[in-house]
Amino acid sequence: MNRQPSAVAKSSSGNRRLKELLQQRDNRTCADCGAPDPKWASANIGVFICLKCCGVHRSLGVHISKVLSVTLDSWTDAEVDAMIEVGGNASANSIYEAYIPQGISKPGPDASQDHRSNFIRSKYELQEFLKPSLRILSTNASSLKASLSKKAMKTMPSTKGMVEFIGVLKITVVKGKNLAVRDMLSSDPYVVLTLGHQWYILAFNCKEIDLGLRLSEKGVFGECLDKAQTTVRNSNLNPVWNEELMLSVPQNYKPVKLQVFDHDTFSADDIMGEVEIDIQPLITSAMAFGDAGILDDMQIGKWLKSHDNALVEDSTVNIIDGKVTQEVTLKLQNVESGEIDLRIEWMPLDQ
């Protein structure tokens, strides 16, 4: 009982320090494109970024950039300390943008997606603007460069032909109901959300590829997964999470895969059911109505219950307080029992 107030105070202190850092002049604009009032950050790089640049950072993978919301996510003290240690956008850019070659321009707030993506990948993934002595390639980038010929790497675009993101899904995993028993009397459930998309590198002349990818006449194909998960709720078949998870949505998106697992300490986690979430009604409706921030509260779409999906009841898409949201209740598949309640919000990159 004595630990809880201390933990709350510690968290409050971390939030205060993060907001103080955000108020510094150099942190009031996006580190990558200069857009005002950034609400996202790369916790391991130490920069504050806007929503549009956030989508590109998430596509780099957490081994390069771990993206967190300044206002929506919970930060550990170590993550806040890391941001403070870097010193902010100006300090980070003095390193990551130390040597921008002639002919390379930094994107502005209204830059095209290709320009934005090319610059960010060159800046952080390929580290092309660092002092040569400071360049340390990630494991993936190193294996890619080692596997492809120099000619291929010179002609290979940073993002052209790869993934272009159109928005972010904020999915609140509200609660589970009547979940399946996987231990003696109960289960220790957690939820995993996955959104996959294919990407490819345009064709190039290369004899040997050893990346576990698929080579065709058009280029190298692979699949990238954006994944997020909740915390574990011990010994609870009716868990309440109320946890917000973020997934970046590519232009050619697929349904979101939801899986529930039972956490086991000494063996592999057991599956407790799975289901697919069709996000097309939400995104299509949102795009049809445009800027939700200028519209009154209204229903703009609906995902209908049918034998082809796992909806417990019809799910409406609504504009509420300028946000496009959807309440969803799903019956878990391939399991004896269980339902999951979700709240989904669509955040387009072009707003």
GROMACS .gro file of C-alpha atoms in nm:
model
  351
    1MET     CA    1   0.000   0.000   0.000
    2ASN     CA    2   0.292   0.233   0.068
    3ARG     CA    3   0.435   0.188  -0.282
    4GLN     CA    4   0.143   0.330  -0.480
    5PRO     CA    5   0.167   0.698  -0.373
    6SER     CA    6   0.543   0.686  -0.438
    7ALA     CA    7   0.489   0.542  -0.787
    8VAL     CA    8   0.228   0.807  -0.866
    9ALA     CA    9   0.459   1.083  -0.745
   10LYS     CA   10   0.744   0.938  -0.953
   11SER     CA   11   0.527   0.927  -1.264
   12SER     CA   12   0.407   1.282  -1.203
   13SER     CA   13   0.765   1.400  -1.171
   14GLY     CA   14   0.856   1.233  -1.501
   15ASN     CA   15   0.562   1.396  -1.680
   16ARG     CA   16   0.655   1.736  -1.540
   17ARG     CA   17   1.018   1.703  -1.653
   18LEU     CA   18   0.909   1.591  -2.001
   19LYS     CA   19   0.671   1.888  -2.039
   20GLU     CA   20   0.942   2.127  -1.922
   21LEU     CA   21   1.174   1.987  -2.190
   22LEU     CA   22   0.902   2.023  -2.452
   23GLN     CA   23   0.863   2.392  -2.365
   24GLN     CA   24   1.220   2.472  -2.469
   25ARG     CA   25   1.225   2.687  -2.782
   26ASP     CA   26   1.397   2.428  -3.005
   27ASN     CA   27   1.147   2.162  -2.901
   28ARG     CA   28   0.839   2.365  -2.997
   29THR     CA   29   0.880   2.260  -3.359
   30CYS     CA   30   0.931   1.915  -3.513
   31ALA     CA   31   1.297   1.810  -3.527
   32ASP     CA   32   1.257   1.673  -3.881
   33CYS     CA   33   1.021   1.909  -4.066
   34GLY     CA   34   0.974   2.215  -3.842
   35ALA     CA   35   0.598   2.172  -3.794
   36PRO     CA   36   0.478   2.363  -3.485
   37ASP     CA   37   0.362   2.207  -3.156
   38PRO     CA   38   0.493   1.847  -3.186
   39LYS     CA   39   0.307   1.597  -2.969
   40TRP     CA   40   0.523   1.289  -3.035
   41ALA     CA   41   0.879   1.193  -2.952
   42SER     CA   42   1.143   0.936  -3.034
   43ALA     CA   43   1.243   0.830  -2.685
   44ASN     CA   44   1.569   0.660  -2.783
   45ILE     CA   45   1.684   0.926  -3.031
   46GLY     CA   46   1.575   1.213  -2.805
   47VAL     CA   47   1.374   1.433  -3.044
   48PHE     CA   48   1.020   1.574  -3.049
   49ILE     CA   49   0.834   1.516  -3.376
   50CYS     CA   50   0.498   1.588  -3.541
   51LEU     CA   51   0.228   1.336  -3.633
   52LYS     CA   52   0.333   1.317  -4.000
   53CYS     CA   53   0.697   1.246  -3.915
   54CYS     CA   54   0.580   1.008  -3.642
   55GLY     CA   55   0.440   0.774  -3.908
   56VAL     CA   56   0.778   0.754  -4.081
   57HIS     CA   57   0.963   0.699  -3.752
   58ARG     CA   58   0.731   0.409  -3.665
   59SER     CA   59   0.805   0.248  -4.002
   60LEU     CA   60   1.177   0.245  -3.914
   61GLY     CA   61   1.117  -0.005  -3.634
   62VAL     CA   62   1.175   0.033  -3.259
   63HIS     CA   63   1.539  -0.076  -3.298
   64ILE     CA   64   1.595   0.261  -3.466
   65SER     CA   65   1.323   0.488  -3.327
   66LYS     CA   66   1.092   0.416  -3.033
   67VAL     CA   67   0.795   0.649  -3.080
   68LEU     CA   68   0.585   0.763  -2.784
   69SER     CA   69   0.308   1.018  -2.748
   70VAL     CA   70   0.397   1.305  -2.517
   71THR     CA   71   0.039   1.323  -2.387
   72LEU     CA   72  -0.110   0.975  -2.435
   73ASP     CA   73   0.165   0.726  -2.346
   74SER     CA   74   0.316   0.638  -2.010
   75TRP     CA   75   0.687   0.716  -1.995
   76THR     CA   76   0.939   0.542  -1.771
   77ASP     CA   77   1.188   0.752  -1.576
   78ALA     CA   78   1.465   0.600  -1.788
   79GLU     CA   79   1.297   0.720  -2.109
   80VAL     CA   80   1.251   1.072  -1.971
   81ASP     CA   81   1.612   1.073  -1.849
   82ALA     CA   82   1.730   0.973  -2.196
   83MET     CA   83   1.538   1.259  -2.357
   84ILE     CA   84   1.681   1.510  -2.109
   85GLU     CA   85   2.033   1.374  -2.154
   86VAL     CA   86   2.016   1.437  -2.530
   87GLY     CA   87   1.911   1.794  -2.455
   88GLY     CA   88   1.639   1.845  -2.713
   89ASN     CA   89   1.593   1.887  -3.087
   90ALA     CA   90   1.873   2.138  -3.144
   91SER     CA   91   2.126   1.922  -2.966
   92ALA     CA   92   2.019   1.606  -3.150
   93ASN     CA   93   2.013   1.781  -3.488
   94SER     CA   94   2.364   1.914  -3.436
   95ILE     CA   95   2.467   1.548  -3.451
   96TYR     CA   96   2.219   1.387  -3.690
   97GLU     CA   97   2.226   1.682  -3.935
   98ALA     CA   98   2.592   1.772  -3.898
   99TYR     CA   99   2.674   1.720  -4.267
  100ILE     CA  100   2.373   1.750  -4.497
  101PRO     CA  101   2.513   1.719  -4.852
  102GLN     CA  102   2.458   1.991  -5.107
  103GLY     CA  103   2.141   1.922  -5.301
  104ILE     CA  104   1.963   1.757  -5.005
  105SER     CA  105   1.694   1.979  -4.856
  106LYS     CA  106   1.526   1.937  -4.521
  107PRO     CA  107   1.147   1.888  -4.554
  108GLY     CA  108   0.903   2.152  -4.438
  109PRO     CA  109   0.570   2.097  -4.260
  110ASP     CA  110   0.388   2.058  -4.594
  111ALA     CA  111   0.650   1.840  -4.764
  112SER     CA  112   0.546   1.541  -4.974
  113GLN     CA  113   0.546   1.198  -4.811
  114ASP     CA  114   0.837   1.085  -5.032
  115HIS     CA  115   1.050   1.387  -4.941
  116ARG     CA  116   0.973   1.345  -4.569
  117SER     CA  117   1.039   0.970  -4.570
  118ASN     CA  118   1.361   0.994  -4.774
  119PHE     CA  119   1.505   1.258  -4.542
  120ILE     CA  120   1.414   1.082  -4.216
  121ARG     CA  121   1.547   0.746  -4.333
  122SER     CA  122   1.870   0.908  -4.453
  123LYS     CA  123   1.900   1.097  -4.124
  124TYR     CA  124   1.841   0.814  -3.874
  125GLU     CA  125   1.845   0.476  -4.049
  126LEU     CA  126   2.130   0.530  -4.296
  127GLN     CA  127   2.294   0.801  -4.082
  128GLU     CA  128   2.412   0.983  -4.392
  129PHE     CA  129   2.434   1.325  -4.227
  130LEU     CA  130   2.654   1.229  -3.929
  131LYS     CA  131   3.026   1.278  -3.900
  132PRO     CA  132   3.175   0.963  -4.060
  133SER     CA  133   3.343   0.870  -3.732
  134LEU     CA  134   3.008   0.858  -3.553
  135ARG     CA  135   2.816   0.636  -3.797
  136ILE     CA  136   2.700   0.310  -3.640
  137LEU     CA  137   2.465   0.114  -3.863
  138SER     CA  138   2.183  -0.088  -3.712
  139THR     CA  139   2.193  -0.468  -3.745
  140ASN     CA  140   1.930  -0.467  -4.017
  141ALA     CA  141   2.093  -0.188  -4.214
  142SER     CA  142   2.433  -0.357  -4.186
  143SER     CA  143   2.303  -0.690  -4.315
  144LEU     CA  144   2.122  -0.513  -4.597
  145LYS     CA  145   2.435  -0.325  -4.706
  146ALA     CA  146   2.647  -0.640  -4.677
  147SER     CA  147   2.406  -0.841  -4.888
  148LEU     CA  148   2.348  -0.595  -5.172
  149SER     CA  149   2.605  -0.479  -5.422
  150LYS     CA  150   2.742  -0.124  -5.399
  151LYS     CA  151   2.578  -0.047  -5.730
  152ALA     CA  152   2.242  -0.160  -5.595
  153MET     CA  153   2.274   0.050  -5.281
  154LYS     CA  154   2.360   0.360  -5.486
  155THR     CA  155   2.056   0.321  -5.709
  156MET     CA  156   1.815   0.202  -5.440
  157PRO     CA  157   1.574   0.478  -5.322
  158SER     CA  158   1.528   0.519  -4.949
  159THR     CA  159   1.151   0.491  -4.956
  160LYS     CA  160   1.025   0.491  -5.313
  161GLY     CA  161   0.847   0.160  -5.359
  162MET     CA  162   0.832   0.103  -4.984
  163VAL     CA  163   0.555   0.180  -4.738
  164GLU     CA  164   0.366   0.509  -4.740
  165PHE     CA  165   0.161   0.569  -4.426
  166ILE     CA  166  -0.173   0.748  -4.427
  167GLY     CA  167  -0.258   0.766  -4.058
  168VAL     CA  168  -0.247   0.623  -3.709
  169LEU     CA  169  -0.499   0.406  -3.526
  170LYS     CA  170  -0.538   0.469  -3.155
  171ILE     CA  171  -0.700   0.150  -3.026
  172THR     CA  172  -0.812   0.145  -2.665
  173VAL     CA  173  -0.837  -0.212  -2.540
  174VAL     CA  174  -1.118  -0.156  -2.290
  175LYS     CA  175  -1.188  -0.496  -2.137
  176GLY     CA  176  -1.234  -0.868  -2.187
  177LYS     CA  177  -1.537  -1.072  -2.090
  178ASN     CA  178  -1.568  -1.441  -2.002
  179LEU     CA  179  -1.224  -1.530  -2.134
  180ALA     CA  180  -1.112  -1.891  -2.158
  181VAL     CA  181  -0.939  -2.074  -1.872
  182ARG     CA  182  -0.582  -2.172  -1.955
  183ASP     CA  183  -0.433  -2.226  -1.610
  184MET     CA  184  -0.580  -2.436  -1.330
  185LEU     CA  185  -0.874  -2.205  -1.253
  186SER     CA  186  -0.807  -1.883  -1.437
  187SER     CA  187  -0.574  -1.713  -1.688
  188ASP     CA  188  -0.324  -1.427  -1.704
  189PRO     CA  189  -0.440  -1.256  -2.025
  190TYR     CA  190  -0.286  -0.989  -2.242
  191VAL     CA  191  -0.381  -0.858  -2.588
  192VAL     CA  192  -0.156  -0.827  -2.894
  193LEU     CA  193  -0.254  -0.611  -3.194
  194THR     CA  194  -0.076  -0.656  -3.528
  195LEU     CA  195  -0.108  -0.468  -3.856
  196GLY     CA  196   0.100  -0.610  -4.140
  197HIS     CA  197   0.187  -0.466  -4.478
  198GLN     CA  198   0.407  -0.566  -4.769
  199TRP     CA  199   0.693  -0.353  -4.887
  200TYR     CA  200   0.940  -0.382  -5.170
  201ILE     CA  201   1.258  -0.232  -5.303
  202LEU     CA  202   1.246  -0.152  -5.672
  203ALA     CA  203   1.435  -0.383  -5.908
  204PHE     CA  204   1.810  -0.362  -5.918
  205ASN     CA  205   2.103  -0.566  -6.047
  206CYS     CA  206   2.210  -0.794  -5.764
  207LYS     CA  207   2.325  -1.156  -5.772
  208GLU     CA  208   2.302  -1.259  -5.408
  209ILE     CA  209   2.031  -1.180  -5.155
  210ASP     CA  210   2.047  -1.330  -4.806
  211LEU     CA  211   1.784  -1.141  -4.610
  212GLY     CA  212   1.512  -1.404  -4.583
  213LEU     CA  213   1.315  -1.200  -4.836
  214ARG     CA  214   1.157  -1.292  -5.168
  215LEU     CA  215   1.321  -1.185  -5.494
  216SER     CA  216   1.111  -1.135  -5.804
  217GLU     CA  217   1.163  -0.961  -6.136
  218LYS     CA  218   1.023  -0.644  -5.983
  219GLY     CA  219   1.243  -0.636  -5.675
  220VAL     CA  220   1.278  -0.761  -5.319
  221PHE     CA  221   0.958  -0.819  -5.128
  222GLY     CA  222   0.908  -0.857  -4.756
  223GLU     CA  223   0.650  -0.798  -4.485
  224CYS     CA  224   0.673  -0.550  -4.201
  225LEU     CA  225   0.458  -0.584  -3.891
  226ASP     CA  226   0.350  -0.303  -3.663
  227LYS     CA  227   0.274  -0.463  -3.329
  228ALA     CA  228   0.158  -0.343  -2.987
  229GLN     CA  229   0.042  -0.520  -2.673
  230THR     CA  230  -0.124  -0.454  -2.341
  231THR     CA  231   0.003  -0.539  -1.997
  232VAL     CA  232  -0.078  -0.873  -1.835
  233ARG     CA  233  -0.380  -0.900  -1.603
  234ASN     CA  234  -0.307  -1.178  -1.356
  235SER     CA  235  -0.574  -1.436  -1.265
  236ASN     CA  236  -0.860  -1.255  -1.435
  237LEU     CA  237  -1.114  -1.386  -1.687
  238ASN     CA  238  -1.289  -1.047  -1.703
  239PRO     CA  239  -0.990  -0.813  -1.722
  240VAL     CA  240  -1.017  -0.435  -1.753
  241TRP     CA  241  -0.727  -0.276  -1.939
  242ASN     CA  242  -0.833   0.066  -2.068
  243GLU     CA  243  -0.494   0.082  -2.241
  244GLU     CA  244  -0.429   0.285  -2.557
  245LEU     CA  245  -0.219   0.121  -2.828
  246MET     CA  246  -0.096   0.287  -3.149
  247LEU     CA  247  -0.062   0.130  -3.495
  248SER     CA  248   0.063   0.305  -3.810
  249VAL     CA  249  -0.163   0.245  -4.110
  250PRO     CA  250  -0.006   0.202  -4.456
  251GLN     CA  251  -0.175   0.306  -4.777
  252ASN     CA  252  -0.254  -0.057  -4.864
  253TYR     CA  253  -0.375  -0.161  -4.521
  254LYS     CA  254  -0.511  -0.496  -4.408
  255PRO     CA  255  -0.740  -0.588  -4.115
  256VAL     CA  256  -0.588  -0.555  -3.770
  257LYS     CA  257  -0.522  -0.893  -3.610
  258LEU     CA  258  -0.610  -0.917  -3.241
  259GLN     CA  259  -0.484  -1.208  -3.031
  260VAL     CA  260  -0.531  -1.282  -2.663
  261PHE     CA  261  -0.262  -1.482  -2.483
  262ASP     CA  262  -0.225  -1.635  -2.139
  263HIS     CA  263   0.110  -1.537  -1.991
  264ASP     CA  264   0.315  -1.831  -1.861
  265THR     CA  265   0.640  -1.788  -1.672
  266PHE     CA  266   0.803  -2.121  -1.750
  267SER     CA  267   0.652  -2.218  -2.086
  268ALA     CA  268   0.525  -2.066  -2.409
  269ASP     CA  269   0.223  -1.839  -2.372
  270ASP     CA  270  -0.108  -2.007  -2.459
  271ILE     CA  271  -0.343  -1.860  -2.718
  272MET     CA  272  -0.682  -1.758  -2.578
  273GLY     CA  273  -0.849  -1.664  -2.904
  274GLU     CA  274  -0.802  -1.432  -3.198
  275VAL     CA  275  -1.007  -1.214  -3.428
  276GLU     CA  276  -0.968  -0.973  -3.720
  277ILE     CA  277  -1.076  -0.608  -3.705
  278ASP     CA  278  -1.194  -0.463  -4.036
  279ILE     CA  279  -1.073  -0.101  -4.026
  280GLN     CA  280  -1.200  -0.012  -4.373
  281PRO     CA  281  -1.543   0.122  -4.261
  282LEU     CA  282  -1.370   0.356  -4.015
  283ILE     CA  283  -1.105   0.487  -4.254
  284THR     CA  284  -1.332   0.510  -4.558
  285SER     CA  285  -1.595   0.703  -4.363
  286ALA     CA  286  -1.335   0.936  -4.212
  287MET     CA  287  -1.183   1.019  -4.550
  288ALA     CA  288  -1.524   1.075  -4.707
  289PHE     CA  289  -1.616   1.340  -4.450
  290GLY     CA  290  -1.279   1.516  -4.440
  291ASP     CA  291  -1.174   1.728  -4.144
  292ALA     CA  292  -1.374   1.595  -3.849
  293GLY     CA  293  -1.261   1.885  -3.632
  294ILE     CA  294  -1.500   2.127  -3.806
  295LEU     CA  295  -1.804   1.895  -3.800
  296ASP     CA  296  -2.075   1.846  -3.539
  297ASP     CA  297  -2.120   1.513  -3.361
  298MET     CA  298  -2.281   1.264  -3.599
  299GLN     CA  299  -2.282   0.905  -3.724
  300ILE     CA  300  -2.085   0.874  -4.048
  301GLY     CA  301  -2.055   0.499  -4.106
  302LYS     CA  302  -2.122   0.148  -3.983
  303TRP     CA  303  -1.954  -0.194  -3.970
  304LEU     CA  304  -2.239  -0.444  -3.996
  305LYS     CA  305  -2.253  -0.773  -3.808
  306SER     CA  306  -2.255  -1.077  -4.038
  307HIS     CA  307  -2.156  -1.442  -4.054
  308ASP     CA  308  -1.825  -1.330  -4.210
  309ASN     CA  309  -1.708  -1.133  -3.907
  310ALA     CA  310  -1.693  -1.166  -3.529
  311LEU     CA  311  -1.900  -0.861  -3.432
  312VAL     CA  312  -2.134  -0.914  -3.139
  313GLU     CA  313  -2.348  -0.628  -3.274
  314ASP     CA  314  -2.335  -0.361  -3.545
  315SER     CA  315  -2.058  -0.108  -3.483
  316THR     CA  316  -2.115   0.256  -3.582
  317VAL     CA  317  -1.850   0.507  -3.686
  318ASN     CA  318  -1.908   0.846  -3.523
  319ILE     CA  319  -1.764   1.194  -3.507
  320ILE     CA  320  -1.749   1.289  -3.139
  321ASP     CA  321  -1.578   1.608  -3.021
  322GLY     CA  322  -1.404   1.641  -3.357
  323LYS     CA  323  -1.265   1.286  -3.352
  324VAL     CA  324  -1.359   0.987  -3.569
  325THR     CA  325  -1.425   0.698  -3.332
  326GLN     CA  326  -1.578   0.353  -3.327
  327GLU     CA  327  -1.691   0.128  -3.041
  328VAL     CA  328  -1.642  -0.242  -3.118
  329THR     CA  329  -1.732  -0.563  -2.933
  330LEU     CA  330  -1.586  -0.880  -3.083
  331LYS     CA  331  -1.635  -1.248  -3.007
  332LEU     CA  332  -1.300  -1.426  -2.998
  333GLN     CA  333  -1.254  -1.700  -3.256
  334ASN     CA  334  -1.101  -2.050  -3.230
  335VAL     CA  335  -1.169  -2.064  -2.857
  336GLU     CA  336  -1.449  -2.182  -2.631
  337SER     CA  337  -1.546  -1.839  -2.497
  338GLY     CA  338  -1.450  -1.474  -2.469
  339GLU     CA  339  -1.529  -1.124  -2.594
  340ILE     CA  340  -1.319  -0.807  -2.626
  341ASP     CA  341  -1.442  -0.445  -2.609
  342LEU     CA  342  -1.244  -0.186  -2.806
  343ARG     CA  343  -1.260   0.184  -2.881
  344ILE     CA  344  -1.086   0.290  -3.203
  345GLU     CA  345  -0.989   0.641  -3.311
  346TRP     CA  346  -0.858   0.739  -3.655
  347MET     CA  347  -0.586   1.006  -3.682
  348PRO     CA  348  -0.496   1.089  -4.045
  349LEU     CA  349  -0.147   1.210  -4.126
  350ASP     CA  350  -0.274   1.488  -4.349
  351GLN     CA  351  -0.439   1.682  -4.067
   0.00000   0.00000   0.00000
